[in-house]
XYZ file of C-alpha atoms in Angstrom:
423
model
C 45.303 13.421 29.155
C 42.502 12.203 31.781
C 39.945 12.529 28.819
C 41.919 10.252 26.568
C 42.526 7.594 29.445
C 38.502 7.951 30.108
C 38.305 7.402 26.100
C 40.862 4.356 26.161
C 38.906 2.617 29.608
C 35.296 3.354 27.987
C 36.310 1.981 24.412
C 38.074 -1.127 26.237
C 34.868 -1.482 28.582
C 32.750 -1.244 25.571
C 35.001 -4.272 23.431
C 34.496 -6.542 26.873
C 30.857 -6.368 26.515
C 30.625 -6.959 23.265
C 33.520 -10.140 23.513
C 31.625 -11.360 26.737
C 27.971 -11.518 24.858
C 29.241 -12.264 21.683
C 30.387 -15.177 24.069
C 26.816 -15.858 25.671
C 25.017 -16.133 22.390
C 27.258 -18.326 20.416
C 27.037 -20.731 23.719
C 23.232 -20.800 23.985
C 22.775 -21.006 19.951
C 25.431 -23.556 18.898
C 23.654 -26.550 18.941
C 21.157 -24.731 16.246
C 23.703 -24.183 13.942
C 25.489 -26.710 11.102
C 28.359 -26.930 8.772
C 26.197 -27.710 5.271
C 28.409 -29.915 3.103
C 27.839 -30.870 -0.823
C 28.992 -34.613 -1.223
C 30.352 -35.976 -4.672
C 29.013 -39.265 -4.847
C 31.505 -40.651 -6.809
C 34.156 -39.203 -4.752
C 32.555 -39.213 -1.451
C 34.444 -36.047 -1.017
C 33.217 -32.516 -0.356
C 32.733 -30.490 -3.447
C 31.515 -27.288 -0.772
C 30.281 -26.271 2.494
C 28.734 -23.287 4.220
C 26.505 -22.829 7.258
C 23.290 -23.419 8.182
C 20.655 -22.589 11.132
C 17.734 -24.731 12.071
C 14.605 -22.794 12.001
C 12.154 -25.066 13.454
C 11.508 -27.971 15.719
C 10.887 -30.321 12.844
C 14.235 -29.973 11.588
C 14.198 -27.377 8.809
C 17.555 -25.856 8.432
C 18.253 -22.518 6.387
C 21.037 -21.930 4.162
C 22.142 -20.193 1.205
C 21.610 -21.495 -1.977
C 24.627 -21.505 -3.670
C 25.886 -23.709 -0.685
C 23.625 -26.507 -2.350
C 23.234 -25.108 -5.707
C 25.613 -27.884 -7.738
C 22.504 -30.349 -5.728
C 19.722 -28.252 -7.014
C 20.909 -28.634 -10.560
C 21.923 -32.153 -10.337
C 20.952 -34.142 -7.384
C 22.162 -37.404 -9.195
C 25.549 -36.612 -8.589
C 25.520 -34.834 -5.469
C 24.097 -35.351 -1.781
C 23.814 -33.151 1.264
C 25.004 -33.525 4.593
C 25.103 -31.858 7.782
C 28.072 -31.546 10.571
C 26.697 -30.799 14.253
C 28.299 -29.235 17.084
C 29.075 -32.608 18.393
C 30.612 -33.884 15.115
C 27.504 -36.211 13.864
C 26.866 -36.372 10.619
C 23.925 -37.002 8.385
C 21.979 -36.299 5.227
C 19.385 -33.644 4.753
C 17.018 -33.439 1.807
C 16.200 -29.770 -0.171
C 12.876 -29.207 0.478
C 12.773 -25.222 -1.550
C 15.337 -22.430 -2.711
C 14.811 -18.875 -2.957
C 17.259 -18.113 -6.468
C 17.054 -14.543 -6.421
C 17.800 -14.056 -2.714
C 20.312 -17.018 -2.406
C 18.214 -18.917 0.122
C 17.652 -22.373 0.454
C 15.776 -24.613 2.771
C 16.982 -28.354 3.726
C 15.375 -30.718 6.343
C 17.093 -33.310 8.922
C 15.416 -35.732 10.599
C 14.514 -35.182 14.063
C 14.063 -38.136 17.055
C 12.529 -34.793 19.369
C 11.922 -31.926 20.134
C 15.380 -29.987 19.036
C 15.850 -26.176 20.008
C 15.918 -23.413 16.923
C 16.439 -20.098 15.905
C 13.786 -17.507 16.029
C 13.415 -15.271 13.366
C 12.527 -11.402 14.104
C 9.626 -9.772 13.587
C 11.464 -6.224 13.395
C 14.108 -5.320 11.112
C 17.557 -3.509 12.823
C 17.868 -0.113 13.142
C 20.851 1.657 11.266
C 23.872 1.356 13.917
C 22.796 -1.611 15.993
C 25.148 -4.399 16.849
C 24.387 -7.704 15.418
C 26.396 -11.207 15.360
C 26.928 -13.010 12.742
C 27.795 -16.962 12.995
C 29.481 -19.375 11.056
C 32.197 -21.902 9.557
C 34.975 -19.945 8.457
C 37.645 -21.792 6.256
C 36.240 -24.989 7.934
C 37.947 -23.393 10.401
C 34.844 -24.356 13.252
C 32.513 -22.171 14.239
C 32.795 -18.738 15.686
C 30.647 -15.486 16.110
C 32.053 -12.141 14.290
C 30.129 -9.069 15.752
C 28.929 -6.258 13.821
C 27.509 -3.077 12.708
C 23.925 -2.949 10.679
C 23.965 -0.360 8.228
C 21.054 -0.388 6.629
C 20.147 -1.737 3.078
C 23.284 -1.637 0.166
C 22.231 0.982 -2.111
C 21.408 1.005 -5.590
C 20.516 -2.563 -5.415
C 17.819 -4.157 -7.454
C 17.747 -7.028 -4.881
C 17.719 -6.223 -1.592
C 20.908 -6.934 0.414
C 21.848 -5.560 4.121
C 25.273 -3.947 4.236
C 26.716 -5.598 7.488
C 30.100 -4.235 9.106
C 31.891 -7.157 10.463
C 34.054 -9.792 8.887
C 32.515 -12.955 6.444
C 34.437 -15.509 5.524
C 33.931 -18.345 2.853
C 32.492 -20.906 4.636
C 30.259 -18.743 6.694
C 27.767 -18.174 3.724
C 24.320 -19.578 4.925
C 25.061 -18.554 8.333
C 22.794 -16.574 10.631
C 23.345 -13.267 11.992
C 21.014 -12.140 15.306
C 20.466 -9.142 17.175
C 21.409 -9.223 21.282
C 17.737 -10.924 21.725
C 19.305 -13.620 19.492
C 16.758 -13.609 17.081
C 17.433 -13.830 13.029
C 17.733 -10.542 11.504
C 19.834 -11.695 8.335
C 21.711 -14.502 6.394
C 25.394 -14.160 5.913
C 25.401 -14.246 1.753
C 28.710 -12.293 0.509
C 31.916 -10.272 1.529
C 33.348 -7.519 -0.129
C 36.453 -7.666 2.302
C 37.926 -4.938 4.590
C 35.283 -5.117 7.298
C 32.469 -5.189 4.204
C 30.134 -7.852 4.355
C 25.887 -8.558 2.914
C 23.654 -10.102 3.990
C 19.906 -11.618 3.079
C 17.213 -9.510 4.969
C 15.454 -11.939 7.251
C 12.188 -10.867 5.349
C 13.191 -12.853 2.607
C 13.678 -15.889 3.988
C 10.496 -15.758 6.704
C 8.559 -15.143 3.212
C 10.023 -18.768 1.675
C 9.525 -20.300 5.406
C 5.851 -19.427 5.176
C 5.646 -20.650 1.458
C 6.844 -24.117 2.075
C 4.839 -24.519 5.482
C 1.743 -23.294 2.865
C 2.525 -25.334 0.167
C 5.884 -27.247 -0.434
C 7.541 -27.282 -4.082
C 7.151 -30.834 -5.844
C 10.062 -29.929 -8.084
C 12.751 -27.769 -7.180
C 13.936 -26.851 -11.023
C 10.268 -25.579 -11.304
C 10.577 -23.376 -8.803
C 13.945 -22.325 -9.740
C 12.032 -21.442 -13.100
C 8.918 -19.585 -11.724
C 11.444 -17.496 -9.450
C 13.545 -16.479 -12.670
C 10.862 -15.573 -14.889
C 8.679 -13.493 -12.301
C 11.980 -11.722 -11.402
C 13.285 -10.715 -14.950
C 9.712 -9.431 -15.482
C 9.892 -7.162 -12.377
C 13.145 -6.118 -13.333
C 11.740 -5.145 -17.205
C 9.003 -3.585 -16.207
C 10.991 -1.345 -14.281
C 13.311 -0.790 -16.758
C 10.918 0.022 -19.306
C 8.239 2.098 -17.307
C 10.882 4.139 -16.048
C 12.365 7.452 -17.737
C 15.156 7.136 -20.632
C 16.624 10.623 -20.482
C 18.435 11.521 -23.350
C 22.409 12.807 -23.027
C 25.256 13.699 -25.513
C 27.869 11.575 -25.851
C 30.969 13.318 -27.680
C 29.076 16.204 -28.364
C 27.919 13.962 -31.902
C 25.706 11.509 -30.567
C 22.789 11.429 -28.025
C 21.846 8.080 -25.984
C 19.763 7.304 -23.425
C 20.356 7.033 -19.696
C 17.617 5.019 -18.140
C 16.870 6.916 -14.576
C 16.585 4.130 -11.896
C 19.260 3.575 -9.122
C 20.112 0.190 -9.536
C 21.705 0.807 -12.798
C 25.016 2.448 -12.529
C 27.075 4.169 -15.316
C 30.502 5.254 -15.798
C 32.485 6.796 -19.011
C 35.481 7.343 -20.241
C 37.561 8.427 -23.393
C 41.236 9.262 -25.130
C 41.207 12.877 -25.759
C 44.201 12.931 -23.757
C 45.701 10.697 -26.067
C 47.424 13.192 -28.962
C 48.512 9.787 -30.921
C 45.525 8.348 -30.869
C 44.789 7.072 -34.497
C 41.069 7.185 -33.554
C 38.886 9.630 -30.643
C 37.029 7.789 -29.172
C 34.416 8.428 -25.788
C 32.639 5.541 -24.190
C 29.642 5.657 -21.858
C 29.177 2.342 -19.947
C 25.971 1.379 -17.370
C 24.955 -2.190 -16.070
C 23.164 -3.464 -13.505
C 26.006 -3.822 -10.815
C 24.742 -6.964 -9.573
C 23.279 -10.585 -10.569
C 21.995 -14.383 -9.781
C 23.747 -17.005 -8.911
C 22.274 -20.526 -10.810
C 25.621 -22.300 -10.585
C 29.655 -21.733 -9.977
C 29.585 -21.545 -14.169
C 25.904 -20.392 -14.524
C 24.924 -16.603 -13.911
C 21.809 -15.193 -14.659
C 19.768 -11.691 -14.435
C 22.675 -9.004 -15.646
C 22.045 -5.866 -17.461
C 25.216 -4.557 -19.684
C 24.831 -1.146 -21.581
C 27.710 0.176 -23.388
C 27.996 3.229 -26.298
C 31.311 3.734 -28.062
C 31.426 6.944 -30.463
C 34.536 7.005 -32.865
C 36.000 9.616 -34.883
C 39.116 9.144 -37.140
C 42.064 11.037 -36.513
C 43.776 11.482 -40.391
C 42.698 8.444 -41.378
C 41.875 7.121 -44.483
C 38.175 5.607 -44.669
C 39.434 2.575 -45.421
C 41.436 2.201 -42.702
C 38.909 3.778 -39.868
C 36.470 1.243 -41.561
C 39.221 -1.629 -40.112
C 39.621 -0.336 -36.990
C 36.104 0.167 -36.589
C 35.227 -3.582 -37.609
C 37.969 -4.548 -34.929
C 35.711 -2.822 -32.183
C 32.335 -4.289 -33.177
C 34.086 -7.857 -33.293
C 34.631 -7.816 -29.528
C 31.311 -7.653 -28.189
C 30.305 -10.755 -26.468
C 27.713 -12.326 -23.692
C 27.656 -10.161 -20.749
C 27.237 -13.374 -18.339
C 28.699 -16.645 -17.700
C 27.244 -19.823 -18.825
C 28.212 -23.306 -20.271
C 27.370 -25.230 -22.781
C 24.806 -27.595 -21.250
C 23.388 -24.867 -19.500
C 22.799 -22.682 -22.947
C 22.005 -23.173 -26.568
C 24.298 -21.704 -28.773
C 23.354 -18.143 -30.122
C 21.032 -17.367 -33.113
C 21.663 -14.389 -34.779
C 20.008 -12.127 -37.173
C 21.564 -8.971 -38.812
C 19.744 -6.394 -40.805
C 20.391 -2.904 -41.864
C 17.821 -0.631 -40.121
C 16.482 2.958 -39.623
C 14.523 3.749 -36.864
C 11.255 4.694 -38.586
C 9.812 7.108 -35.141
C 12.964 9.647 -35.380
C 11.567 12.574 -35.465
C 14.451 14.520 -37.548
C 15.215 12.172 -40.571
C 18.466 13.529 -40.771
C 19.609 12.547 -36.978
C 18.121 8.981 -37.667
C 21.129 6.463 -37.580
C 21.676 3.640 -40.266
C 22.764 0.531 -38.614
C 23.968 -2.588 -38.891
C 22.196 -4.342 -36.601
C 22.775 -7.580 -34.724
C 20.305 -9.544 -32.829
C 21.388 -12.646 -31.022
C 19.359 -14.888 -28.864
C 20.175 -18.462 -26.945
C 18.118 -20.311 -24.853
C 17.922 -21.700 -21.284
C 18.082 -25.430 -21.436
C 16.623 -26.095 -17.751
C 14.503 -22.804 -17.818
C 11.882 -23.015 -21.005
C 11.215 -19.549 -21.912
C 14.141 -17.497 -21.103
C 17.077 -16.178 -22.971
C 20.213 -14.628 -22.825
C 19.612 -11.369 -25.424
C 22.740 -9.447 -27.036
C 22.304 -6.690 -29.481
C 24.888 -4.640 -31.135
C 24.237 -1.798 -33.805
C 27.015 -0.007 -35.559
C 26.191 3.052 -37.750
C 26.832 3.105 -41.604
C 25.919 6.341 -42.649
C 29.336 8.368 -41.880
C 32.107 7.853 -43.664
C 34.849 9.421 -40.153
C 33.002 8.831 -37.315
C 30.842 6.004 -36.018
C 28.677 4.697 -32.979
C 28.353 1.423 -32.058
C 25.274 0.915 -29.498
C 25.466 -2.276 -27.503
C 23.357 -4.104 -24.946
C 23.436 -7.594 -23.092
C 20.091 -8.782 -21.301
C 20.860 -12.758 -19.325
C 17.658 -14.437 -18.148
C 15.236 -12.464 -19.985
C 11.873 -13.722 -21.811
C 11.173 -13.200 -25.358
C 8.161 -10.441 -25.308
C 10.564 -8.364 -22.689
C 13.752 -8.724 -25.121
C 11.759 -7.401 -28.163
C 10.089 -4.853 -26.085
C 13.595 -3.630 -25.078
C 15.150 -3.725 -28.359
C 12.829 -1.581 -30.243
C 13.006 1.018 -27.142
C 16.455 1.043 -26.984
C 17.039 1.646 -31.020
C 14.487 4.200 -31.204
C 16.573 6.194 -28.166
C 19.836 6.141 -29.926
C 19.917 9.106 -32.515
C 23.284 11.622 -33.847
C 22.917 14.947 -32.674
């Protein structure tokens, strides 16, 4: 009993601290930090807010940039402001963005010398507290503490898995250590205690690019970002190992061995009325950018579907089997003024490099393309083959590629149909 009351007093000690410099820091740093509010014009009403930190004595403020992003994309209908901890209001300017980390950088004007956040030189160790800051709801700023626990695994972009509760509204908020220094940027919540975060890294690196050289056009830079991301993220895809694996026991596919792609599978043999068998092996990069609220870009989708009829006649499996190609679709989200419509071209095909003949697949093969209208040179990719060579049983190999140039789509396609084979 005296060991649990010495547990109780030390855990209720330890909460006190925490409350009472939680307390400290949000006191000393609130006049740093900002509600960051997107302005309709033609409304004059908010269309979104977040948070934001200044950085510097000149008045650069960070923020996320999908706080600003309906601004980035068009700045003739919107305007940014910011809300200080005394309630003054005003309008900042974007000055650069970080797309594929969700960072953004806009500027106030200053009369002085202002005080700012610093930003650490030293990432946190795995367990240390941190506090995170923000505008929950609208709600007014508060300060959530929190655990650091170390990077989110199996992520192609780097994001720090932060214990402690982020709200909407907080987005674009920073998050310190006890030397109140930056050590991350609130970005996303997963709920139940999970939040991410930017790594502080990222956003010293844009800080240090703009003092260098600032953008002249922010869609530019949006475009440069994209590109020289999708072409990291192909050359690692393609320079990596595609291990071969069974699906069904009938068909081998490939598996491509990196830990930001992900894979599950599934099928129906526990479904005895099941007119057809069929086994499914699904993998996709579990993660993607953010362009606008009906704009995403940067998403792998890999999905193989093996089916076998189940005393059926051809004619029929041949039906059901159309029914199942029909639904493929884009694996991302995207409008029509932010896309061209999709150009397709469909060809029968053999893969010419299969080493057996006989395990060489005829396909039906589908090959669509549209374009990035703001982005010149990228495309969203989707390819779908579906065997013709069996009269009961039938593959259907199926990939989606958003944000993705044309001599890393081709170079794709031809891997990925020369990997697909029957047993």
């Amino acid at each position: 009993m005296k060991a649990f009351f010495t547990l109780v007093i030390i855990l209720l000690s330890s909460t006190t601290f925490a409350s009472e410099q939680a307390e400290e820091i949000f006191a000393q740093l609130t006049p740093s930090l900002y509600q960051i509010k997107l302005i309709d014009k033609a409304s004059g009403e908010k269309s979104s807010i977040g948070s934001g930190f200044q950085i510097s004595e000149d008045g650069i403020i960070a923020t996320n940039y999908h706080v600003i992003s309906s601004y980035a994309r068009h700045p003739e209908k919107y305007r940014i402001e910011y809300l200080d901890h005394q309630g003054k209001m005003a309008e900042v300017e974007l000055v650069s963005v970080d797309v594929i980390n969700d960072l953004a950088l806009v500027k106030r004007q200053v009369e002085g010398e202002m005080p700012y956040f610093l930003l650490s030189d030293q990432k946190p160790i795995k367990g240390e507290k941190l506090f995170a800051l923000g505008n929950p709801h609208d709600l007014g700023m508060i300060v959530v503490p929190g655990t650091y626990n170390g990077l989110k695994k199996e992520s192609f972009n780097e994001r720090i898995h932060f214990t402690g509760s982020i709200n909407s509204g907080m987005s674009g908020g920073p998050v310190v250590n006890k030397s109140e220094k930056v050590v991350g940027i609130n970005v996303a919540t997963s709920g139940n205690q999970i939040g991410f975060l930017v790594p502080h890294d990222k956003l010293v690196k844009l800080f240090n690019d703009y003092n260098k050289e600032a953008p002249t056009d922010i869609k530019q830079q949006m475009a440069e970002q994209l590109l020289a991301n999708q072409n990291k993220l192909m050359t690692a895809l393609l320079n990596n190992t595609w291990q071969s694996k069974e699906l069904a026991g009938k068909a081998m596919i490939p598996i491509i061995e990196v830990p930001f792609i992900r894979c599950w599978g599934d099928s129906n043999a526990d479904k005895t009325d099941a007119l057809i068998l069929a086994a499914i092996a699904n993998c996709s990069l579990d993660e993607n950018t953010y362009l606008s609220s009906h704009f995403f870009t940067g998403s792998v989708e890999i999905e193989f579907r093996y089916m076998q009829a189940k005393n059926l006649s051809d004619n029929k499996f041949y039906h059901l089997y159309q029914q199942q190609i029909a639904r493929a679709g884009a694996g991302n989200r995207a409008g029509k003024n932010d896309v061209s419509e999709y150009q397709c071209h469909n060809d029968l095909v053999t893969p010419s490099s299969t080493a057996n003949t006989n395990k060489a697949i005829n396909n039906k093969s589908i090959f669509c393309t549209r374009a990035y209208k703001d982005f010149p040179g990228l495309f969203d990719v989707l390819y779908l083959g579906a065997s013709v060579d069996k009269n009961q049983q039938a593959l259907v190999s199926h990939f989606t590629i958003a944000g993705v140039s044309q001599e890393n789509a081709m170079a794709f396609t031809g891997k990925f149909m020369e990997a697909v084979s029957w047993k």
